[in-house]
PDB file of C-alpha atoms in Angstrom:
ATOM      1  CA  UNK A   1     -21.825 -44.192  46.746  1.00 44.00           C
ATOM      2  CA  UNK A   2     -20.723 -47.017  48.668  1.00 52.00           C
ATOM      3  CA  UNK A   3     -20.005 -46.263  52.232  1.00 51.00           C
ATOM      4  CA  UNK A   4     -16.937 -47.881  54.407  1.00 52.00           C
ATOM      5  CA  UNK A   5     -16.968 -48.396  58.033  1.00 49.00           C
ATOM      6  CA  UNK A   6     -13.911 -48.946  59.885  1.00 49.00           C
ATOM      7  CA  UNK A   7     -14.348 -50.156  62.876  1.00 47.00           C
ATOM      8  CA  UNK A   8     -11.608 -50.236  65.758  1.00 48.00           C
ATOM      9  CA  UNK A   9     -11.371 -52.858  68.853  1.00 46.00           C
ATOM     10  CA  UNK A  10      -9.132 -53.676  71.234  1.00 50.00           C
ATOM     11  CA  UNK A  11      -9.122 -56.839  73.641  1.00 50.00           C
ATOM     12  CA  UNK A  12     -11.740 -55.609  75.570  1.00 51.00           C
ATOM     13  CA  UNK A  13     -14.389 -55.869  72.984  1.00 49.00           C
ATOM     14  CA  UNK A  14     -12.867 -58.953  71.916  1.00 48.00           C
ATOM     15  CA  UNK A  15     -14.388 -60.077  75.455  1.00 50.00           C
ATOM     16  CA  UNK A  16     -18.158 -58.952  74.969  1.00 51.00           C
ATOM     17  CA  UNK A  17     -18.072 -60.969  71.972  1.00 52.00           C
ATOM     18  CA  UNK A  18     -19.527 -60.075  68.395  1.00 54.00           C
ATOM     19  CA  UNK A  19     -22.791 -58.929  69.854  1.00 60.00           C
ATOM     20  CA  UNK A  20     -21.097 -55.784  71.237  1.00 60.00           C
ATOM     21  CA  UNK A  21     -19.239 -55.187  67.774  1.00 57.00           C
ATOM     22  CA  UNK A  22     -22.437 -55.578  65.712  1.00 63.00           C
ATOM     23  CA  UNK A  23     -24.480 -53.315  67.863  1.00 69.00           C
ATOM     24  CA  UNK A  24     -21.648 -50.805  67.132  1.00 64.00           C
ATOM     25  CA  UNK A  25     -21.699 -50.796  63.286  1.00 60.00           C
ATOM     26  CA  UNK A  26     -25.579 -50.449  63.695  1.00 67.00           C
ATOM     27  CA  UNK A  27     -25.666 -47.708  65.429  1.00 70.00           C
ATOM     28  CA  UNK A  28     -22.539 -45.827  62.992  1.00 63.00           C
ATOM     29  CA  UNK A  29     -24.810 -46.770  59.946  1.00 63.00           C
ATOM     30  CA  UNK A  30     -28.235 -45.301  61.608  1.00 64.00           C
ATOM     31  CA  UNK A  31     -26.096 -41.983  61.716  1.00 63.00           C
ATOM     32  CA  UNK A  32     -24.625 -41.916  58.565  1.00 58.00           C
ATOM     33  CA  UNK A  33     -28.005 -42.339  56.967  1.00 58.00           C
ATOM     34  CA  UNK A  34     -29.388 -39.481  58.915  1.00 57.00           C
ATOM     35  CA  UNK A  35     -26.638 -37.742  58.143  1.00 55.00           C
ATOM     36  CA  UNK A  36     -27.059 -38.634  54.535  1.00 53.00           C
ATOM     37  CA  UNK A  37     -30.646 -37.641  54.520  1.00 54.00           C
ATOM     38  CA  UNK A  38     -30.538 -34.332  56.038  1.00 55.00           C
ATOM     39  CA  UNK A  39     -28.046 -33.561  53.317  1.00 53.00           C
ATOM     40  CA  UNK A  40     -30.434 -34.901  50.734  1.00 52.00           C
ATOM     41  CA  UNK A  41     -32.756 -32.377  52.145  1.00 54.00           C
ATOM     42  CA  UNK A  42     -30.640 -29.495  52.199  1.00 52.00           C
ATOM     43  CA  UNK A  43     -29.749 -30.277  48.848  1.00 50.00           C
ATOM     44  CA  UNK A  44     -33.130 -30.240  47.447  1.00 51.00           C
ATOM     45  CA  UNK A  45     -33.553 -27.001  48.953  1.00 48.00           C
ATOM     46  CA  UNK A  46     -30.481 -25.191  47.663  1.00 48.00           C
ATOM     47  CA  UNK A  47     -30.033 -26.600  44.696  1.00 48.00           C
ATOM     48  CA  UNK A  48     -25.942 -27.569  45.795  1.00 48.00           C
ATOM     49  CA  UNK A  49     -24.908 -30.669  46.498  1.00 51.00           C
ATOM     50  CA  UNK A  50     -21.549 -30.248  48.220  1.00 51.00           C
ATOM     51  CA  UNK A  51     -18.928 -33.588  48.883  1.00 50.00           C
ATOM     52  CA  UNK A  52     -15.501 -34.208  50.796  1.00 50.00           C
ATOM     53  CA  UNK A  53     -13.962 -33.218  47.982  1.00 50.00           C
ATOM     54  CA  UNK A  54     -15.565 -30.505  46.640  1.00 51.00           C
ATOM     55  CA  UNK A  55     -13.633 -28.425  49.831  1.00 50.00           C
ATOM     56  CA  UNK A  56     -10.584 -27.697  47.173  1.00 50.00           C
ATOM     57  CA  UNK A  57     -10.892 -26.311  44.324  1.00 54.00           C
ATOM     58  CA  UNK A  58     -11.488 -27.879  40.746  1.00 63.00           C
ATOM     59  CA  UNK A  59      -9.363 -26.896  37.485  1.00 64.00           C
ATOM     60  CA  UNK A  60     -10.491 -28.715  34.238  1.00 74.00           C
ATOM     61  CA  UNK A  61      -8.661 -26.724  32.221  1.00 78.00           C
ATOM     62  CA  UNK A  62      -4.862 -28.105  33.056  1.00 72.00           C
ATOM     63  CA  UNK A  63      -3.455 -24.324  31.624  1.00 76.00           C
ATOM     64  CA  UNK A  64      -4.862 -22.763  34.776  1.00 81.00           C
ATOM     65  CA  UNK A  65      -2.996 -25.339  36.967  1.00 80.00           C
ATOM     66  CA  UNK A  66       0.554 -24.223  38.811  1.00 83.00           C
ATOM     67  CA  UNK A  67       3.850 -25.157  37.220  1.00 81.00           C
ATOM     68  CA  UNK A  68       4.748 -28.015  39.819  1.00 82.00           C
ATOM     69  CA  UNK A  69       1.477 -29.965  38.946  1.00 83.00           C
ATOM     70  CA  UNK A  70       2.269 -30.142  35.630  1.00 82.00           C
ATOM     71  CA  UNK A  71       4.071 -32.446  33.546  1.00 85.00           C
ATOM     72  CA  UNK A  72       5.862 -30.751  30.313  1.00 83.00           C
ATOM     73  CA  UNK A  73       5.825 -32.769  27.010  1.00 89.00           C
ATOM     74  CA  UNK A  74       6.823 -32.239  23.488  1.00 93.00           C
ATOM     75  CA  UNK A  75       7.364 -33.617  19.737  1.00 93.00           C
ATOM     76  CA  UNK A  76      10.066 -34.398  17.571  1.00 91.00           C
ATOM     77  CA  UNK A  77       9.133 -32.379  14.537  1.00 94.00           C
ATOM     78  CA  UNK A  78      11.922 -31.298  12.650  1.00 92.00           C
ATOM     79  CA  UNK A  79      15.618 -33.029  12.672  1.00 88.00           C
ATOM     80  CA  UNK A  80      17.984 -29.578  12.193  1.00 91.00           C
ATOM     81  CA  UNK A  81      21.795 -32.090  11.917  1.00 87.00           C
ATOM     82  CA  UNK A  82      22.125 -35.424  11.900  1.00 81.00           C
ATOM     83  CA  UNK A  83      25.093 -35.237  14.680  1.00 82.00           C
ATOM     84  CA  UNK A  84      26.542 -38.750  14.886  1.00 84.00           C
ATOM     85  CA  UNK A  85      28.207 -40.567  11.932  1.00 87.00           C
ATOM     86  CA  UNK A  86      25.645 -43.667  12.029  1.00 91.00           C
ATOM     87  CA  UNK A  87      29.376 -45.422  12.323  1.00 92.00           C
ATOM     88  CA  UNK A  88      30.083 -47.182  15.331  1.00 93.00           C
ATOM     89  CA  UNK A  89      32.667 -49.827  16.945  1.00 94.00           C
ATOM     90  CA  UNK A  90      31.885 -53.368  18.283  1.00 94.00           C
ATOM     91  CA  UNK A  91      31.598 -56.654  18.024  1.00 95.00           C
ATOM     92  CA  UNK A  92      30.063 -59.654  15.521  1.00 94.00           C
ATOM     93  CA  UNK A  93      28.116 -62.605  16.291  1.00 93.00           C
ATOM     94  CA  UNK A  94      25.225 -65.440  15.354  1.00 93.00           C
ATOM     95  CA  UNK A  95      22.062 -64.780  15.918  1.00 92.00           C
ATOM     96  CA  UNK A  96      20.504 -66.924  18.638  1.00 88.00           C
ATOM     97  CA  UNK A  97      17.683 -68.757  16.978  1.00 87.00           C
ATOM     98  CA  UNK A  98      19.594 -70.836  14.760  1.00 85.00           C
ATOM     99  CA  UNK A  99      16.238 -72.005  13.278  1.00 86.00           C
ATOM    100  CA  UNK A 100      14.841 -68.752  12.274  1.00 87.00           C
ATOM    101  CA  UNK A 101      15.122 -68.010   8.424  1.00 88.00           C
ATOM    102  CA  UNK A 102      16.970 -64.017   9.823  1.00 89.00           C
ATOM    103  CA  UNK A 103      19.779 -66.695  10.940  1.00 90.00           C
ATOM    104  CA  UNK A 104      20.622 -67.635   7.062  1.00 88.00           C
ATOM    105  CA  UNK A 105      20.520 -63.800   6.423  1.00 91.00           C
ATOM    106  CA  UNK A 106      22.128 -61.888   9.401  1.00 93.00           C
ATOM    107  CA  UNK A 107      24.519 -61.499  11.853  1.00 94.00           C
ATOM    108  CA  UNK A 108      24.492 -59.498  14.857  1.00 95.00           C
ATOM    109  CA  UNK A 109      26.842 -56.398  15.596  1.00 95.00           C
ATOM    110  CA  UNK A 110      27.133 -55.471  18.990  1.00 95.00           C
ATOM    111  CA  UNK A 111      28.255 -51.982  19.473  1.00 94.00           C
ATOM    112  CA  UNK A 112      30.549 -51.127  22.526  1.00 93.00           C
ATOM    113  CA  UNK A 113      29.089 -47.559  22.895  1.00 91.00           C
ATOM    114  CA  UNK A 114      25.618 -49.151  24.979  1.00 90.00           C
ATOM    115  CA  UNK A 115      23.895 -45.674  23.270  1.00 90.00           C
ATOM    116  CA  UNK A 116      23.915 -47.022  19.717  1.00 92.00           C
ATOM    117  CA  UNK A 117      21.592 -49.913  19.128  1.00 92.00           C
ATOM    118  CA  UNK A 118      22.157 -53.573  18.121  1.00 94.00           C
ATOM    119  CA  UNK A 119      22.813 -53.717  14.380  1.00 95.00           C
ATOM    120  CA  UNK A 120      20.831 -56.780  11.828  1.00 95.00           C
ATOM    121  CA  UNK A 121      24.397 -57.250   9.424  1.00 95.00           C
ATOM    122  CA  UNK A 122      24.278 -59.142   6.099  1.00 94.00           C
ATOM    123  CA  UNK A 123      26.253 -62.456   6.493  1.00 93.00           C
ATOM    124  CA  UNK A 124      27.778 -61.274   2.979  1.00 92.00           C
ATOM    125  CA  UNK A 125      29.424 -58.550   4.521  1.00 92.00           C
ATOM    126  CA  UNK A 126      31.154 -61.031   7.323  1.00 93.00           C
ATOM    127  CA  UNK A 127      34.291 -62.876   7.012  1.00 92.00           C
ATOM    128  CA  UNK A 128      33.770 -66.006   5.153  1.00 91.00           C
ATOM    129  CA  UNK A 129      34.683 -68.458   7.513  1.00 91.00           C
ATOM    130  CA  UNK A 130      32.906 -66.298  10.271  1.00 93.00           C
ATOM    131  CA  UNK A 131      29.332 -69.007  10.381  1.00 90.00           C
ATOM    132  CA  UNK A 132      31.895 -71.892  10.783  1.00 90.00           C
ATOM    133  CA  UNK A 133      34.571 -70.407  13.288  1.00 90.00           C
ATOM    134  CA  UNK A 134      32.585 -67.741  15.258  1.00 91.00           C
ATOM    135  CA  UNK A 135      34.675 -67.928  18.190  1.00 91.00           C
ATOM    136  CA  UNK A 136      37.933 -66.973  15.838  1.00 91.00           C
ATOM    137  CA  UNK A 137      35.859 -63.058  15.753  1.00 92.00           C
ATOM    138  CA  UNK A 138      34.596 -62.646  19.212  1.00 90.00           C
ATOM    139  CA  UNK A 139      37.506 -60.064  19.827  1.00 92.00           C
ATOM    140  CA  UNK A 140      37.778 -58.501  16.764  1.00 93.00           C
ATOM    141  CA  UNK A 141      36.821 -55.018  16.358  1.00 94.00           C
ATOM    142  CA  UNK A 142      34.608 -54.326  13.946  1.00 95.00           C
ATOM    143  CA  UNK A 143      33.127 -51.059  11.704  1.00 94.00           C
ATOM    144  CA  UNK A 144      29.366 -51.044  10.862  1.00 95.00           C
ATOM    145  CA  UNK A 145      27.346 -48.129   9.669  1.00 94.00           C
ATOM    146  CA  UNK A 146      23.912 -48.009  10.102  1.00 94.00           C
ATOM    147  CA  UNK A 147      21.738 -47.538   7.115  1.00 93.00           C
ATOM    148  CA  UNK A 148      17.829 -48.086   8.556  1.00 92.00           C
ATOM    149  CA  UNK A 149      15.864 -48.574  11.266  1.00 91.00           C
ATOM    150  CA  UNK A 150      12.389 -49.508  11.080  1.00 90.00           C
ATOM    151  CA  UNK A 151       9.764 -48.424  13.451  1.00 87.00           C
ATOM    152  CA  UNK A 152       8.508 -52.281  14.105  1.00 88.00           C
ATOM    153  CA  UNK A 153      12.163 -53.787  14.709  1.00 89.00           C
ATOM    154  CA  UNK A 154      13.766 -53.882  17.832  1.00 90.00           C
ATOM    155  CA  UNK A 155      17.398 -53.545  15.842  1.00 93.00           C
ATOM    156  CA  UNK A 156      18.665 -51.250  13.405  1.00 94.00           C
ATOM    157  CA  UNK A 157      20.117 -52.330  10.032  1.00 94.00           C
ATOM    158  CA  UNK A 158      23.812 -51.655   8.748  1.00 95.00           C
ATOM    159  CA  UNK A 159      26.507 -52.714   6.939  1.00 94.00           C
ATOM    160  CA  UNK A 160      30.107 -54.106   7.893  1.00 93.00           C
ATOM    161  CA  UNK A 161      32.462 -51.135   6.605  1.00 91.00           C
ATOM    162  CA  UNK A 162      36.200 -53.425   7.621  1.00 89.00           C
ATOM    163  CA  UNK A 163      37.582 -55.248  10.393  1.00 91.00           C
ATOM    164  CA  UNK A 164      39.965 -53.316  12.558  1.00 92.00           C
ATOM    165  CA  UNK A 165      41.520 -55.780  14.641  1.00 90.00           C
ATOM    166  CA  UNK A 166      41.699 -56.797  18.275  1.00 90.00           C
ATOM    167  CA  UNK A 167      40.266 -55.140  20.483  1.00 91.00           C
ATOM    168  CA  UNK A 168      42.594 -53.867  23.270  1.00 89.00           C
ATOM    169  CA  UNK A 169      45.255 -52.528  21.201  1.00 91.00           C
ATOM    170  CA  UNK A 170      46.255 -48.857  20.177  1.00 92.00           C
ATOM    171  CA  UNK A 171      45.692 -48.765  16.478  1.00 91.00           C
ATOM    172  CA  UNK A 172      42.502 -50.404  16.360  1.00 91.00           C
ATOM    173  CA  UNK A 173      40.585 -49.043  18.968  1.00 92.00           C
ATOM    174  CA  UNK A 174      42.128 -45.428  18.389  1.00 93.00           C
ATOM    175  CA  UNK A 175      40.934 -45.801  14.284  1.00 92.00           C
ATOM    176  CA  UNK A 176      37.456 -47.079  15.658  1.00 92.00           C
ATOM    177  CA  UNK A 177      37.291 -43.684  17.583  1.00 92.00           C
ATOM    178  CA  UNK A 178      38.103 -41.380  14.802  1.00 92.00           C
ATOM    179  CA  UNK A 179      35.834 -42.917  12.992  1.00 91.00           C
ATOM    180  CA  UNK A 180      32.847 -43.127  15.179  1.00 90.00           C
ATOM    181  CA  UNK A 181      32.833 -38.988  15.272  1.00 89.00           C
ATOM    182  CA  UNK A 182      33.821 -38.927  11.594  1.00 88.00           C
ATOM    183  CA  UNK A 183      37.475 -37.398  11.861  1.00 90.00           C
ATOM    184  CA  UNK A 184      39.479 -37.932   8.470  1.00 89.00           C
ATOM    185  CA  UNK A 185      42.761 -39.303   9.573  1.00 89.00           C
ATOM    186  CA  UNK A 186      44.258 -40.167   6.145  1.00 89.00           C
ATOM    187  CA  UNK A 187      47.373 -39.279   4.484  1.00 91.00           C
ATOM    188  CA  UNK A 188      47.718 -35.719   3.587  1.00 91.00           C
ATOM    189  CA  UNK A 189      47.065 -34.669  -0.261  1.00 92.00           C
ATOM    190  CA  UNK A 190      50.114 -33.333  -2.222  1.00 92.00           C
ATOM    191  CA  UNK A 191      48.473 -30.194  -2.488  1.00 92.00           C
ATOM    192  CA  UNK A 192      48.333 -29.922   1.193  1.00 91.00           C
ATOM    193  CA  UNK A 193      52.122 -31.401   1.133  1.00 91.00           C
ATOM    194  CA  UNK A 194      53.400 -28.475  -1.499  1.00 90.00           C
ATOM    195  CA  UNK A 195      52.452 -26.167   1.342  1.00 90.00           C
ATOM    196  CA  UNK A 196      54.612 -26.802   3.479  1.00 89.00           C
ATOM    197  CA  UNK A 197      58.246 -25.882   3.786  1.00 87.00           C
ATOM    198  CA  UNK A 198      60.299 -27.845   1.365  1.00 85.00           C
ATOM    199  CA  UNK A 199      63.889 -26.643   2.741  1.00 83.00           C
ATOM    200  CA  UNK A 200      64.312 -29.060   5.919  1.00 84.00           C
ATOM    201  CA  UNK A 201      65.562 -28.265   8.486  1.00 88.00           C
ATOM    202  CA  UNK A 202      62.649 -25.559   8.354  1.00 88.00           C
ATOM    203  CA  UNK A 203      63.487 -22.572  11.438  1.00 88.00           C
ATOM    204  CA  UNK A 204      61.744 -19.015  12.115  1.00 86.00           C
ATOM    205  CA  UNK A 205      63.789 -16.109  10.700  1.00 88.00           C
ATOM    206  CA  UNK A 206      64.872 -13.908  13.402  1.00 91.00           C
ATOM    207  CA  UNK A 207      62.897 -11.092  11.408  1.00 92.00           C
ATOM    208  CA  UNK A 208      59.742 -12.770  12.001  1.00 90.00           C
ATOM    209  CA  UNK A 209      60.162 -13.939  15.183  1.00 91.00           C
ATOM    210  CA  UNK A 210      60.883 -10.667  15.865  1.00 93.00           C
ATOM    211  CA  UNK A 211      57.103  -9.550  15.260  1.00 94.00           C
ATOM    212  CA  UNK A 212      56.086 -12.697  17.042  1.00 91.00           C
ATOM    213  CA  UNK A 213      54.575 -12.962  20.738  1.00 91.00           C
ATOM    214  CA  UNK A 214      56.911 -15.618  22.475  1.00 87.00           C
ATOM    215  CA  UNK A 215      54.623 -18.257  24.257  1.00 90.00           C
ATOM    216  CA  UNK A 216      56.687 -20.941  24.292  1.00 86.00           C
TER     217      UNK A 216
END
């Protein structure tokens, strides 16, 4: 192996000049090769050939190794749910390379939750005028569902499910919530309705009320 030799001055053998320094390193390298070849001796004898670091020990196998030297990794193998709705809430606009033929095709959807990734969205699915007046739809609010994701893009692929309007106000940014963790706000059925009581103003009867634990 190659061998290093470090060799430390101060002003004072700056003075003698290099002479002085090269006499030094001449007389470390006599010694390491001496040292060197008694250990080659010694080593012929024994049979064990023993460095600087063979003072520690050596683990191949990395199972016999403590818990703090190891680094735990695993695999997806099996997806048990599907948690989120693939629905998310953001915003619509051109694609950057206006030259590229993905610009006659797509449009991109910005999501405002940063976790869910950029979305590739069919121009079809846009407003019509939205090529020609993009500025008009930089604050609308807008519902995509993604639909793919392939393993060579750096976007996934969705669909524009309806514009909910600006963003900043109630209604629209409270329906993009709902929907993003798939909670069915519509209108009750009339089956649901035909539960309820039909003789308004509807109170408790004293009788029940009676059985009742009062926690108002």
């Amino acid at each position: 192996p190659d061998v290093i030799i470090e060799a430390q001055f101060d002003d004072n053998d700056a003075e003698h000049g290099q002479d002085h320094l090269q006499d030094m390193l001449t007389d470390d390298i006599k010694k390491l090769s001496l040292d060197t070849g008694e250990k080659g001796k010694a080593a012929g004898v024994t049979g064990v050939q023993r460095t600087k670091q063979d003072d520690g020990p050596k683990v191949n196998d990395p199972r016999l190794l403590p818990d703090e030297f190891l680094q735990r990794t695993a695999k997806v193998v099996y997806i048990l749910e599907k948690k989120h709705s693939r629905a998310a809430t953001g915003f619509i606009k051109l694609l950057a390379d206006r030259n590229s033929e993905l610009f006659k095709r797509c449009a991109m959807f910005s999501p405002v939750d940063h976790r869910v990734p950029r979305v590739y969205v069919p121009l079809a699915d846009c407003p019509p005028d939205f090529v020609s007046k993009p500025e008009a739809y930089s604050q609308m609010l807008f519902i995509c569902r993604i639909v793919d994701w392939k393993e060579d893009s750096n976007f996934a692929s969705g669909q524009l499910c309806k514009s909910l309007g600006q963003a900043g106000e109630i209604e629209p940014e409270s329906e993009g919530i709902l929907t993003e963790y798939g909670v069915d706000f519509s209108d009750f059925s009339p089956e649901v309705l035909e539960c309820l009581p039909q003789n308004l103003p509807w109170v408790i009867s004293p009788g029940e009320l009676a059985k009742r634990r009062d926690l108002r």
